[in-house]
Amino acid sequence: MRRNYEAVIGLEVHAQMRTNTKIFCGCPTTFGAKPNTQTCPVCTGLPGVLPVLNRKALEFTVKTGLAMNCRISPYSRFARKNYFYPDLPKGYQISQYELPVCEGGWVDISVDGETRRIGITRIHMEEDAGKNIHEGGSYSYVDLNRACTPLMEIVSEPDIRSPKDAAQYMRKLRTILRYLGVCDGNMEEGSLRCDANISIRPVGQKEYGTRTELKNINSFRFVEKAIEYEIARQIRIVDEGGTVVQETRLWDSAAGVTQSMRSKEEAHDYRYFPDPDLTPIVVQQSWVDEIRASLPELPDAKQARYTSSFRLPEADADQLTAEQAVALWFEAAVAAGAPPKAVANWMMTELMKHLNDENRPIEECPVQPARLAGLIALIEQGIISGKIAKTVFEEMYATGRDADSIVKEKGLVQISDSGAIEQAVDDILAKHPGEVARYREGDEKLLGFFVGQLMRAMKGKANPQLANELLKKKLV
Amino acid sequence: MHITSAFPEPIVKLNELSIAELRRLLDNREVSAQDVLNDIMGRIDAVEDRVGAYVTVTRDAARAMAERADSALAARRAGLLTGIPLAIKDNICTMGIRTTCSSKILYNFVPPYESSVTSRFAEHGYVLTGKTNLDEFAMGSSTENSAFQTTRNPWNLECVPGGSSGGSAAAVAANECIAALGSDTGGSIRQPAALCGVVGLKPTYGRVSRYGLVAFASSLDQIGPITKNVTDAALMLNVIAGHDPLDSTSAPVEVPDYASFLGKEVRGLRIGIPKEYFIDGMHQEIDHSVRSAIRQLESLGAVPVEVSLPHTAYAVATYYILATSEASSNLARYDGVKYGFRAKGKDLVDMYMQTRAEGFGPEVKRRIMLGTYALSAGYYDAYYKKGQQVRTLIKQDFDKVFEDVDVIATPTTPSPAFRVGEKATDPLEMYLSDIFTISVNLAGVPAISLPCGFTGGNLPIGLQIIGRSFDEATILQAAYAFEQSTSWHTRRPLL
């Protein structure tokens, strides 16, 4: 991106809510069932049926609004968004328009050590559409299993200035939604979707440029790529003396480009109006207070606590709080008595490496948090060395057993008996007179060689500090 | 079936009886549900080809239901409607029984689910005689907008029965059922009831579940009974009134025993007479009959009070903006994709257009276009939003008047039944048929129409009694008092 332009980006994020049943009927929301097996007269839009709001969907939306610092409207409404499409069984989508549940919030994102606040214009509820299936041949098929699944639409202010910030914002939303347990945040499966409104303007200009709306961004990787491409496209147009056309564009991930989908003139007139089948949503303050009290500690608060109370570096705190399950694991290990930084180090290296290699969620980690604390305690107490501890950890991960019993069974207890170490040191010095002479002539790098020999002789169990001390003493 | 000449024809036939009368005969085992059904089916065979009240006569289902009713009666497990043959307007879904809305677009639609009102009927043991004709999707005031047939008025077969519940009203008037259900969006129960000389009750919006009623205008639609007398209306309302978890707009308001209000005297009852409903140039015989009816109520001790509903003049215009707006959206689902009629098309959009062009009749298309226009970007504020504001004013008119009076009495219609074809080419003239009934839907209040006289040409005239929200009891009380002090409800057409 050339330096003389800045991008103005706003995101509309659709999050599929993890309710057990659909938003306006009792059908299950399970993903991947056989087509049209999770449907009923209501979600297939048969003549005469009526929607009834799933209270859980409202609760999830209020929860999300509170977590994103929104005002919760005491009175909101559903509206109908009218358009024809085969996967939309009623010919309209029940959504919210003039009066959404949540308004005026924000989330903070952190990019390159800097915190930026992104405004949330609104969060509203709506129903999802079904899916058209084109399998070739002269027919297309419609699967209505997904129809009427509850969605939240989270609309940001045009506060985002770079593709990287946009991706960071998406990750932050995902983190919060997962903390709240309201959405699984899986972009590839479509439970989290993102449309981007993008424009450019010369740096310093206040007015917005003409924006395009970008659809079909279906992975975190593509959030950045698609927006990057679109910004570059707009700058190229303006630099070549052209003007950006207001339109909806589609991100083509295979080709890595955006393509025009429909112009402003072809834009639908959705003819929104209040849905007369659903009464206004009245949210009592007492219920909002109840939901607020039930909110978990959110990532920002956790992050702050980790850096202040646990004195963790910001990068560690970031990494440990990105997933609630990881954070809770960390906290459990600390609660079992281990020093926070030691837990963080073990988690971010050995533990994560193993879990990532096996693509295993931390909830299924074979090592229990208290057992990692136990391992760390053995190191702290000098019972095993850090090096031995890695071997012990491997065994713990493979078997789920505790460190203590592994160390005892395999005889890995560190030798801190200076007599035994001294004996071994004497043996090694006797075996390597040449090296001893060179060391004494000033080649102090040879100390490492002696340590290696000593450790090998003692199967790694010598207390490293003591070994060093004794070697140095005898080599003088 | 054989008829022995040794016995004289019974003076009263079963098909001529009311729910209350049959209830007694059935419970006393003097007649069986199958006897009653046979008589009704005989009557249908005799007159239906002239009246054309039914889209579908459900003979097999009826027979099975009557047999079940007899078992229940034998076991002394009878409900309020056990063995009573009732007709259902064909825009109310009945599981496994074709429900067409008298539209080509749903000519083959068989609902896989049951409406809440018919579920309640079934719990109470009713016998379904069939699905009655209506103006397509309940849009009309004459039943001439049916895609299948024009129902005739049993009092004069040259005349319309009114609409949109013309099939239900005609079936009741012609004794082709004991009572029926209709739906009322702007007068569709009361106007045909008035034109056919029967009783029609539109309950308060939210009193009766709409689940399973194919929507025309969701904020106005309400299901209600069409019956031979006020007592039956109260009995039917007892069954269908009350909150339904499947309809969020149905109100969790307690339901009284409506029958217990029948026979209560009306002494001191304040009856509002809105001056806007009695205007120069109105139909003289209607004006005369309705004024006589008010005097009759006065003679029973009620107190007439002149009142004003100042926004009445805007009701029809407001209604045709709001009702068509909602309809344009409600009818979007008929796109040929999932059920009902589908026309061939070159591609998806062409299939949509051909399906809707061929599947809907002209009045339905007119209303879809009106509503689409009223909701369009740039027009929404001037039409839909303004319409909602005026609706609020109309509702406030009623609230204000009901601070002072208990009920309001008006004519149900500006004219008696008109001739088939007479208004068919002039939609505006047709829309004015509902001039006295529309405000009630906009305000959401309940109203009943009952016979209060006949024209010189022997066409029925209806009296409308309007009540406070959720106060159906008082209008039933007033209507019953009037009915019992006159004999209009005992007249039946000769067919």
Tab-separated table of N, CA and C in Angstrom, chain B residues 294-413:
chain	number	residue	atom	x	y	z
B	294	ILE	N	-80.919	-0.571	18.064
B	294	ILE	CA	-80.413	0.200	19.210
B	294	ILE	C	-81.575	0.553	20.157
B	295	ARG	N	-82.720	0.902	19.564
B	295	ARG	CA	-83.894	1.201	20.396
B	295	ARG	C	-84.326	-0.039	21.166
B	296	GLN	N	-84.221	-1.181	20.505
B	296	GLN	CA	-84.572	-2.436	21.165
B	296	GLN	C	-83.684	-2.654	22.399
B	297	LEU	N	-82.376	-2.429	22.221
B	297	LEU	CA	-81.447	-2.572	23.347
B	297	LEU	C	-81.765	-1.562	24.439
B	298	GLU	N	-82.169	-0.362	23.977
B	298	GLU	CA	-82.531	0.683	24.948
B	298	GLU	C	-83.746	0.230	25.763
B	299	SER	N	-84.685	-0.434	25.059
B	299	SER	CA	-85.882	-0.902	25.746
B	299	SER	C	-85.547	-1.981	26.778
B	300	LEU	N	-84.383	-2.609	26.587
B	300	LEU	CA	-83.941	-3.616	27.561
B	300	LEU	C	-83.156	-2.980	28.710
B	301	GLY	N	-83.002	-1.664	28.633
B	301	GLY	CA	-82.346	-0.970	29.736
B	301	GLY	C	-80.972	-0.433	29.412
B	302	ALA	N	-80.474	-0.725	28.206
B	302	ALA	CA	-79.164	-0.192	27.831
B	302	ALA	C	-79.280	1.304	27.561
B	303	VAL	N	-78.131	1.984	27.631
B	303	VAL	CA	-78.149	3.445	27.498
B	303	VAL	C	-77.352	3.861	26.268
B	304	PRO	N	-78.028	4.300	25.201
B	304	PRO	CA	-77.284	4.742	24.020
B	304	PRO	C	-76.627	6.094	24.282
B	305	VAL	N	-75.392	6.231	23.806
B	305	VAL	CA	-74.653	7.482	23.987
B	305	VAL	C	-74.020	7.825	22.652
B	306	GLU	N	-74.234	9.039	22.168
B	306	GLU	CA	-73.570	9.384	20.909
B	306	GLU	C	-72.091	9.616	21.182
B	307	VAL	N	-71.249	8.981	20.378
B	307	VAL	CA	-69.803	9.131	20.546
B	307	VAL	C	-69.186	9.451	19.185
B	308	SER	N	-67.894	9.762	19.213
B	308	SER	CA	-67.205	10.064	17.959
B	308	SER	C	-65.910	9.266	17.861
B	309	LEU	N	-65.688	8.713	16.695
B	309	LEU	CA	-64.420	8.048	16.363
B	309	LEU	C	-63.842	8.859	15.201
B	310	PRO	N	-63.176	9.976	15.537
B	310	PRO	CA	-62.884	10.984	14.507
B	310	PRO	C	-61.984	10.530	13.356
B	311	HIS	N	-61.189	9.487	13.556
B	311	HIS	CA	-60.284	9.092	12.463
B	311	HIS	C	-60.858	8.002	11.574
B	312	THR	N	-62.163	7.753	11.710
B	312	THR	CA	-62.812	6.709	10.923
B	312	THR	C	-62.575	6.873	9.423
B	313	ALA	N	-62.575	8.105	8.963
B	313	ALA	CA	-62.461	8.359	7.521
B	313	ALA	C	-61.141	7.848	6.948
B	314	TYR	N	-60.139	7.698	7.802
B	314	TYR	CA	-58.831	7.272	7.294
B	314	TYR	C	-58.626	5.758	7.362
B	315	ALA	N	-59.640	5.063	7.905
B	315	ALA	CA	-59.441	3.634	8.190
B	315	ALA	C	-59.186	2.807	6.927
B	316	VAL	N	-60.001	3.007	5.914
B	316	VAL	CA	-59.865	2.172	4.718
B	316	VAL	C	-58.502	2.394	4.058
B	317	ALA	N	-58.099	3.652	3.935
B	317	ALA	CA	-56.798	3.944	3.316
B	317	ALA	C	-55.659	3.351	4.144
B	318	THR	N	-55.741	3.525	5.457
B	318	THR	CA	-54.707	2.996	6.351
B	318	THR	C	-54.610	1.477	6.224
B	319	TYR	N	-55.797	0.873	6.224
B	319	TYR	CA	-55.852	-0.589	6.122
B	319	TYR	C	-55.198	-1.070	4.833
B	320	TYR	N	-55.506	-0.412	3.728
B	320	TYR	CA	-54.991	-0.917	2.454
B	320	TYR	C	-53.501	-0.645	2.266
B	321	ILE	N	-52.926	0.184	3.104
B	321	ILE	CA	-51.461	0.312	3.103
B	321	ILE	C	-50.844	-0.766	3.992
B	322	LEU	N	-51.350	-0.890	5.205
B	322	LEU	CA	-50.727	-1.820	6.154
B	322	LEU	C	-50.990	-3.281	5.771
B	323	ALA	N	-52.239	-3.579	5.430
B	323	ALA	CA	-52.570	-4.977	5.114
B	323	ALA	C	-51.822	-5.431	3.861
B	324	THR	N	-51.731	-4.565	2.866
B	324	THR	CA	-51.047	-4.981	1.635
B	324	THR	C	-49.537	-5.072	1.859
B	325	SER	N	-48.994	-4.196	2.716
B	325	SER	CA	-47.556	-4.271	3.011
B	325	SER	C	-47.230	-5.633	3.609
B	326	GLU	N	-47.992	-6.013	4.616
B	326	GLU	CA	-47.736	-7.296	5.262
B	326	GLU	C	-47.977	-8.449	4.287
B	327	ALA	N	-49.033	-8.317	3.489
B	327	ALA	CA	-49.353	-9.382	2.529
B	327	ALA	C	-48.224	-9.563	1.519
B	328	SER	N	-47.629	-8.457	1.070
B	328	SER	CA	-46.585	-8.563	0.044
B	328	SER	C	-45.442	-9.428	0.561
B	329	SER	N	-45.187	-9.359	1.852
B	329	SER	CA	-44.136	-10.157	2.460
B	329	SER	C	-44.633	-11.570	2.785
B	330	ASN	N	-45.836	-11.657	3.335
B	330	ASN	CA	-46.384	-12.969	3.704
B	330	ASN	C	-46.535	-13.899	2.505
B	331	LEU	N	-46.805	-13.339	1.347
B	331	LEU	CA	-47.057	-14.166	0.174
B	331	LEU	C	-45.792	-14.422	-0.650
B	332	ALA	N	-44.639	-13.946	-0.123
B	332	ALA	CA	-43.390	-14.152	-0.861
B	332	ALA	C	-43.002	-15.629	-0.895
B	333	ARG	N	-43.474	-16.404	0.102
B	333	ARG	CA	-43.047	-17.809	0.173
B	333	ARG	C	-43.639	-18.656	-0.939
B	334	TYR	N	-44.643	-18.159	-1.624
B	334	TYR	CA	-45.246	-18.933	-2.717
B	334	TYR	C	-44.449	-18.653	-3.983
B	335	ASP	N	-43.344	-19.385	-4.102
B	335	ASP	CA	-42.398	-19.102	-5.177
B	335	ASP	C	-42.179	-20.312	-6.090
B	336	GLY	N	-42.940	-21.376	-5.851
B	336	GLY	CA	-42.806	-22.560	-6.708
B	336	GLY	C	-41.653	-23.462	-6.340
B	337	VAL	N	-40.872	-23.088	-5.331
B	337	VAL	CA	-39.682	-23.883	-5.010
B	337	VAL	C	-40.039	-25.123	-4.195
B	338	LYS	N	-40.897	-24.954	-3.175
B	338	LYS	CA	-41.023	-26.024	-2.180
B	338	LYS	C	-42.343	-26.795	-2.247
B	339	TYR	N	-43.435	-26.111	-2.528
B	339	TYR	CA	-44.746	-26.770	-2.523
B	339	TYR	C	-45.686	-25.960	-3.397
B	340	GLY	N	-46.853	-26.515	-3.644
B	340	GLY	CA	-47.841	-25.796	-4.425
B	340	GLY	C	-47.511	-25.787	-5.908
B	341	PHE	N	-48.166	-24.862	-6.592
B	341	PHE	CA	-48.049	-24.781	-8.038
B	341	PHE	C	-46.672	-24.277	-8.466
B	342	ARG	N	-46.109	-24.881	-9.517
B	342	ARG	CA	-44.881	-24.357	-10.113
B	342	ARG	C	-45.024	-24.317	-11.633
B	343	ALA	N	-44.735	-23.160	-12.188
B	343	ALA	CA	-44.742	-23.034	-13.646
B	343	ALA	C	-43.333	-23.305	-14.164
B	344	LYS	N	-43.260	-23.673	-15.427
B	344	LYS	CA	-41.938	-23.854	-16.033
B	344	LYS	C	-41.329	-22.494	-16.319
B	345	GLY	N	-39.998	-22.423	-16.204
B	345	GLY	CA	-39.316	-21.173	-16.518
B	345	GLY	C	-37.970	-21.455	-17.125
B	346	LYS	N	-37.438	-20.467	-17.827
B	346	LYS	CA	-36.134	-20.637	-18.481
B	346	LYS	C	-35.026	-20.793	-17.446
B	347	ASP	N	-35.166	-20.023	-16.346
B	347	ASP	CA	-34.177	-20.095	-15.275
B	347	ASP	C	-34.914	-19.816	-13.965
B	348	LEU	N	-34.184	-19.673	-12.906
B	348	LEU	CA	-34.804	-19.524	-11.591
B	348	LEU	C	-35.742	-18.305	-11.535
B	349	VAL	N	-35.228	-17.159	-11.962
B	349	VAL	CA	-36.031	-15.939	-11.872
B	349	VAL	C	-37.266	-16.039	-12.760
B	350	ASP	N	-37.101	-16.632	-13.912
B	350	ASP	CA	-38.229	-16.802	-14.826
B	350	ASP	C	-39.264	-17.754	-14.212
B	351	MET	N	-38.775	-18.811	-13.536
B	351	MET	CA	-39.689	-19.748	-12.877
B	351	MET	C	-40.487	-19.017	-11.787
B	352	TYR	N	-39.772	-18.185	-11.002
B	352	TYR	CA	-40.468	-17.385	-9.983
B	352	TYR	C	-41.583	-16.562	-10.637
B	353	MET	N	-41.217	-15.866	-11.682
B	353	MET	CA	-42.160	-14.908	-12.270
B	353	MET	C	-43.350	-15.618	-12.896
B	354	GLN	N	-43.072	-16.710	-13.624
B	354	GLN	CA	-44.177	-17.444	-14.263
B	354	GLN	C	-45.082	-18.074	-13.200
B	355	THR	N	-44.469	-18.627	-12.164
B	355	THR	CA	-45.253	-19.276	-11.104
B	355	THR	C	-46.202	-18.284	-10.462
B	356	ARG	N	-45.682	-17.123	-10.146
B	356	ARG	CA	-46.503	-16.138	-9.447
B	356	ARG	C	-47.487	-15.455	-10.395
B	357	ALA	N	-47.083	-15.310	-11.653
B	357	ALA	CA	-47.992	-14.707	-12.637
B	357	ALA	C	-49.192	-15.615	-12.870
B	358	GLU	N	-48.931	-16.931	-12.969
B	358	GLU	CA	-50.021	-17.867	-13.254
B	358	GLU	C	-50.735	-18.324	-11.979
B	359	GLY	N	-50.006	-18.336	-10.864
B	359	GLY	CA	-50.554	-18.918	-9.641
B	359	GLY	C	-51.471	-17.992	-8.860
B	360	PHE	N	-51.218	-16.690	-8.931
B	360	PHE	CA	-52.038	-15.736	-8.185
B	360	PHE	C	-53.097	-15.105	-9.085
B	361	GLY	N	-54.250	-14.802	-8.503
B	361	GLY	CA	-55.286	-14.090	-9.234
B	361	GLY	C	-55.041	-12.582	-9.201
B	362	PRO	N	-55.854	-11.830	-9.966
B	362	PRO	CA	-55.599	-10.385	-10.126
B	362	PRO	C	-55.669	-9.582	-8.823
B	363	GLU	N	-56.600	-9.894	-7.931
B	363	GLU	CA	-56.704	-9.108	-6.703
B	363	GLU	C	-55.482	-9.323	-5.812
B	364	VAL	N	-55.038	-10.559	-5.737
B	364	VAL	CA	-53.853	-10.862	-4.930
B	364	VAL	C	-52.645	-10.136	-5.509
B	365	LYS	N	-52.497	-10.175	-6.810
B	365	LYS	CA	-51.367	-9.478	-7.439
B	365	LYS	C	-51.449	-7.981	-7.188
B	366	ARG	N	-52.660	-7.443	-7.283
B	366	ARG	CA	-52.837	-6.005	-7.048
B	366	ARG	C	-52.334	-5.662	-5.636
B	367	ARG	N	-52.710	-6.483	-4.668
B	367	ARG	CA	-52.331	-6.174	-3.280
B	367	ARG	C	-50.837	-6.386	-3.046
B	368	ILE	N	-50.265	-7.395	-3.667
B	368	ILE	CA	-48.820	-7.598	-3.524
B	368	ILE	C	-48.084	-6.371	-4.078
B	369	MET	N	-48.560	-5.877	-5.210
B	369	MET	CA	-47.893	-4.714	-5.813
B	369	MET	C	-48.071	-3.458	-4.959
B	370	LEU	N	-49.283	-3.275	-4.449
B	370	LEU	CA	-49.527	-2.118	-3.569
B	370	LEU	C	-48.605	-2.169	-2.354
B	371	GLY	N	-48.531	-3.336	-1.740
B	371	GLY	CA	-47.738	-3.486	-0.518
B	371	GLY	C	-46.255	-3.362	-0.784
B	372	THR	N	-45.810	-3.912	-1.899
B	372	THR	CA	-44.394	-3.815	-2.253
B	372	THR	C	-44.014	-2.349	-2.447
B	373	TYR	N	-44.914	-1.626	-3.080
B	373	TYR	CA	-44.678	-0.202	-3.305
B	373	TYR	C	-44.613	0.554	-1.977
B	374	ALA	N	-45.566	0.260	-1.112
B	374	ALA	CA	-45.636	1.002	0.163
B	374	ALA	C	-44.410	0.768	1.037
B	375	LEU	N	-43.749	-0.378	0.869
B	375	LEU	CA	-42.577	-0.688	1.697
B	375	LEU	C	-41.263	-0.297	1.021
B	376	SER	N	-41.339	0.193	-0.213
B	376	SER	CA	-40.112	0.436	-0.977
B	376	SER	C	-39.298	1.583	-0.402
B	377	ALA	N	-37.986	1.486	-0.640
B	377	ALA	CA	-37.085	2.557	-0.201
B	377	ALA	C	-37.568	3.881	-0.783
B	378	GLY	N	-37.662	4.885	0.037
B	378	GLY	CA	-38.107	6.190	-0.427
B	378	GLY	C	-39.605	6.400	-0.256
B	379	TYR	N	-40.369	5.317	-0.075
B	379	TYR	CA	-41.818	5.461	0.100
B	379	TYR	C	-42.273	4.990	1.476
B	380	TYR	N	-41.393	4.275	2.143
B	380	TYR	CA	-41.737	3.657	3.423
B	380	TYR	C	-42.299	4.666	4.417
B	381	ASP	N	-41.610	5.788	4.548
B	381	ASP	CA	-42.055	6.795	5.522
B	381	ASP	C	-43.407	7.383	5.166
B	382	ALA	N	-43.588	7.630	3.867
B	382	ALA	CA	-44.827	8.271	3.429
B	382	ALA	C	-46.026	7.328	3.520
B	383	TYR	N	-45.788	6.040	3.388
B	383	TYR	CA	-46.901	5.102	3.377
B	383	TYR	C	-46.935	4.228	4.626
B	384	TYR	N	-46.033	3.276	4.714
B	384	TYR	CA	-46.127	2.304	5.809
B	384	TYR	C	-46.050	2.993	7.168
B	385	LYS	N	-45.045	3.847	7.322
B	385	LYS	CA	-44.842	4.484	8.621
B	385	LYS	C	-46.014	5.396	8.972
B	386	LYS	N	-46.446	6.151	7.968
B	386	LYS	CA	-47.611	7.016	8.190
B	386	LYS	C	-48.831	6.177	8.536
B	387	GLY	N	-48.977	5.081	7.838
B	387	GLY	CA	-50.102	4.182	8.101
B	387	GLY	C	-50.097	3.692	9.543
B	388	GLN	N	-48.906	3.338	10.047
B	388	GLN	CA	-48.797	2.884	11.437
B	388	GLN	C	-49.195	4.000	12.403
B	389	GLN	N	-48.807	5.226	12.037
B	389	GLN	CA	-49.153	6.356	12.913
B	389	GLN	C	-50.663	6.571	12.962
B	390	VAL	N	-51.285	6.490	11.789
B	390	VAL	CA	-52.736	6.677	11.757
B	390	VAL	C	-53.419	5.528	12.493
B	391	ARG	N	-52.848	4.338	12.353
B	391	ARG	CA	-53.410	3.191	13.079
B	391	ARG	C	-53.431	3.468	14.582
B	392	THR	N	-52.367	4.046	15.067
B	392	THR	CA	-52.320	4.402	16.489
B	392	THR	C	-53.430	5.391	16.841
B	393	LEU	N	-53.655	6.363	15.966
B	393	LEU	CA	-54.722	7.343	16.225
B	393	LEU	C	-56.092	6.666	16.264
B	394	ILE	N	-56.286	5.729	15.343
B	394	ILE	CA	-57.574	5.016	15.296
B	394	ILE	C	-57.765	4.201	16.574
B	395	LYS	N	-56.710	3.569	17.014
B	395	LYS	CA	-56.777	2.789	18.250
B	395	LYS	C	-57.100	3.714	19.437
B	396	GLN	N	-56.460	4.890	19.419
B	396	GLN	CA	-56.721	5.842	20.514
B	396	GLN	C	-58.164	6.337	20.506
B	397	ASP	N	-58.747	6.465	19.295
B	397	ASP	CA	-60.177	6.821	19.207
B	397	ASP	C	-61.001	5.844	20.027
B	398	PHE	N	-60.733	4.559	19.807
B	398	PHE	CA	-61.502	3.527	20.517
B	398	PHE	C	-61.220	3.565	22.024
B	399	ASP	N	-59.940	3.686	22.378
B	399	ASP	CA	-59.588	3.737	23.812
B	399	ASP	C	-60.375	4.836	24.516
B	400	LYS	N	-60.436	5.982	23.821
B	400	LYS	CA	-61.082	7.143	24.415
B	400	LYS	C	-62.582	6.891	24.584
B	401	VAL	N	-63.203	6.385	23.532
B	401	VAL	CA	-64.645	6.140	23.593
B	401	VAL	C	-64.957	5.092	24.665
B	402	PHE	N	-64.085	4.099	24.779
B	402	PHE	CA	-64.354	3.038	25.764
B	402	PHE	C	-64.111	3.482	27.216
B	403	GLU	N	-63.614	4.696	27.385
B	403	GLU	CA	-63.580	5.238	28.749
B	403	GLU	C	-64.987	5.577	29.214
B	404	ASP	N	-65.853	5.790	28.209
B	404	ASP	CA	-67.185	6.286	28.519
B	404	ASP	C	-68.286	5.249	28.277
B	405	VAL	N	-68.071	4.319	27.362
B	405	VAL	CA	-69.128	3.356	27.035
B	405	VAL	C	-68.595	1.943	27.173
B	406	ASP	N	-69.515	0.977	27.227
B	406	ASP	CA	-69.123	-0.427	27.390
B	406	ASP	C	-68.973	-1.135	26.055
B	407	VAL	N	-69.840	-0.797	25.132
B	407	VAL	CA	-69.768	-1.356	23.783
B	407	VAL	C	-70.112	-0.250	22.789
B	408	ILE	N	-69.838	-0.526	21.525
B	408	ILE	CA	-70.195	0.407	20.457
B	408	ILE	C	-71.076	-0.361	19.483
B	409	ALA	N	-72.170	0.269	19.030
B	409	ALA	CA	-73.054	-0.388	18.071
B	409	ALA	C	-73.041	0.353	16.746
B	410	THR	N	-72.900	-0.394	15.658
B	410	THR	CA	-72.880	0.198	14.317
B	410	THR	C	-73.514	-0.786	13.345
B	411	PRO	N	-73.795	-0.345	12.109
B	411	PRO	CA	-74.124	-1.332	11.082
B	411	PRO	C	-72.869	-2.152	10.785
B	412	THR	N	-73.024	-3.393	10.358
B	412	THR	CA	-71.854	-4.183	9.975
B	412	THR	C	-71.386	-3.791	8.571
B	413	THR	N	-72.357	-3.524	7.700
B	413	THR	CA	-72.017	-3.235	6.302
B	413	THR	C	-72.782	-2.002	5.831
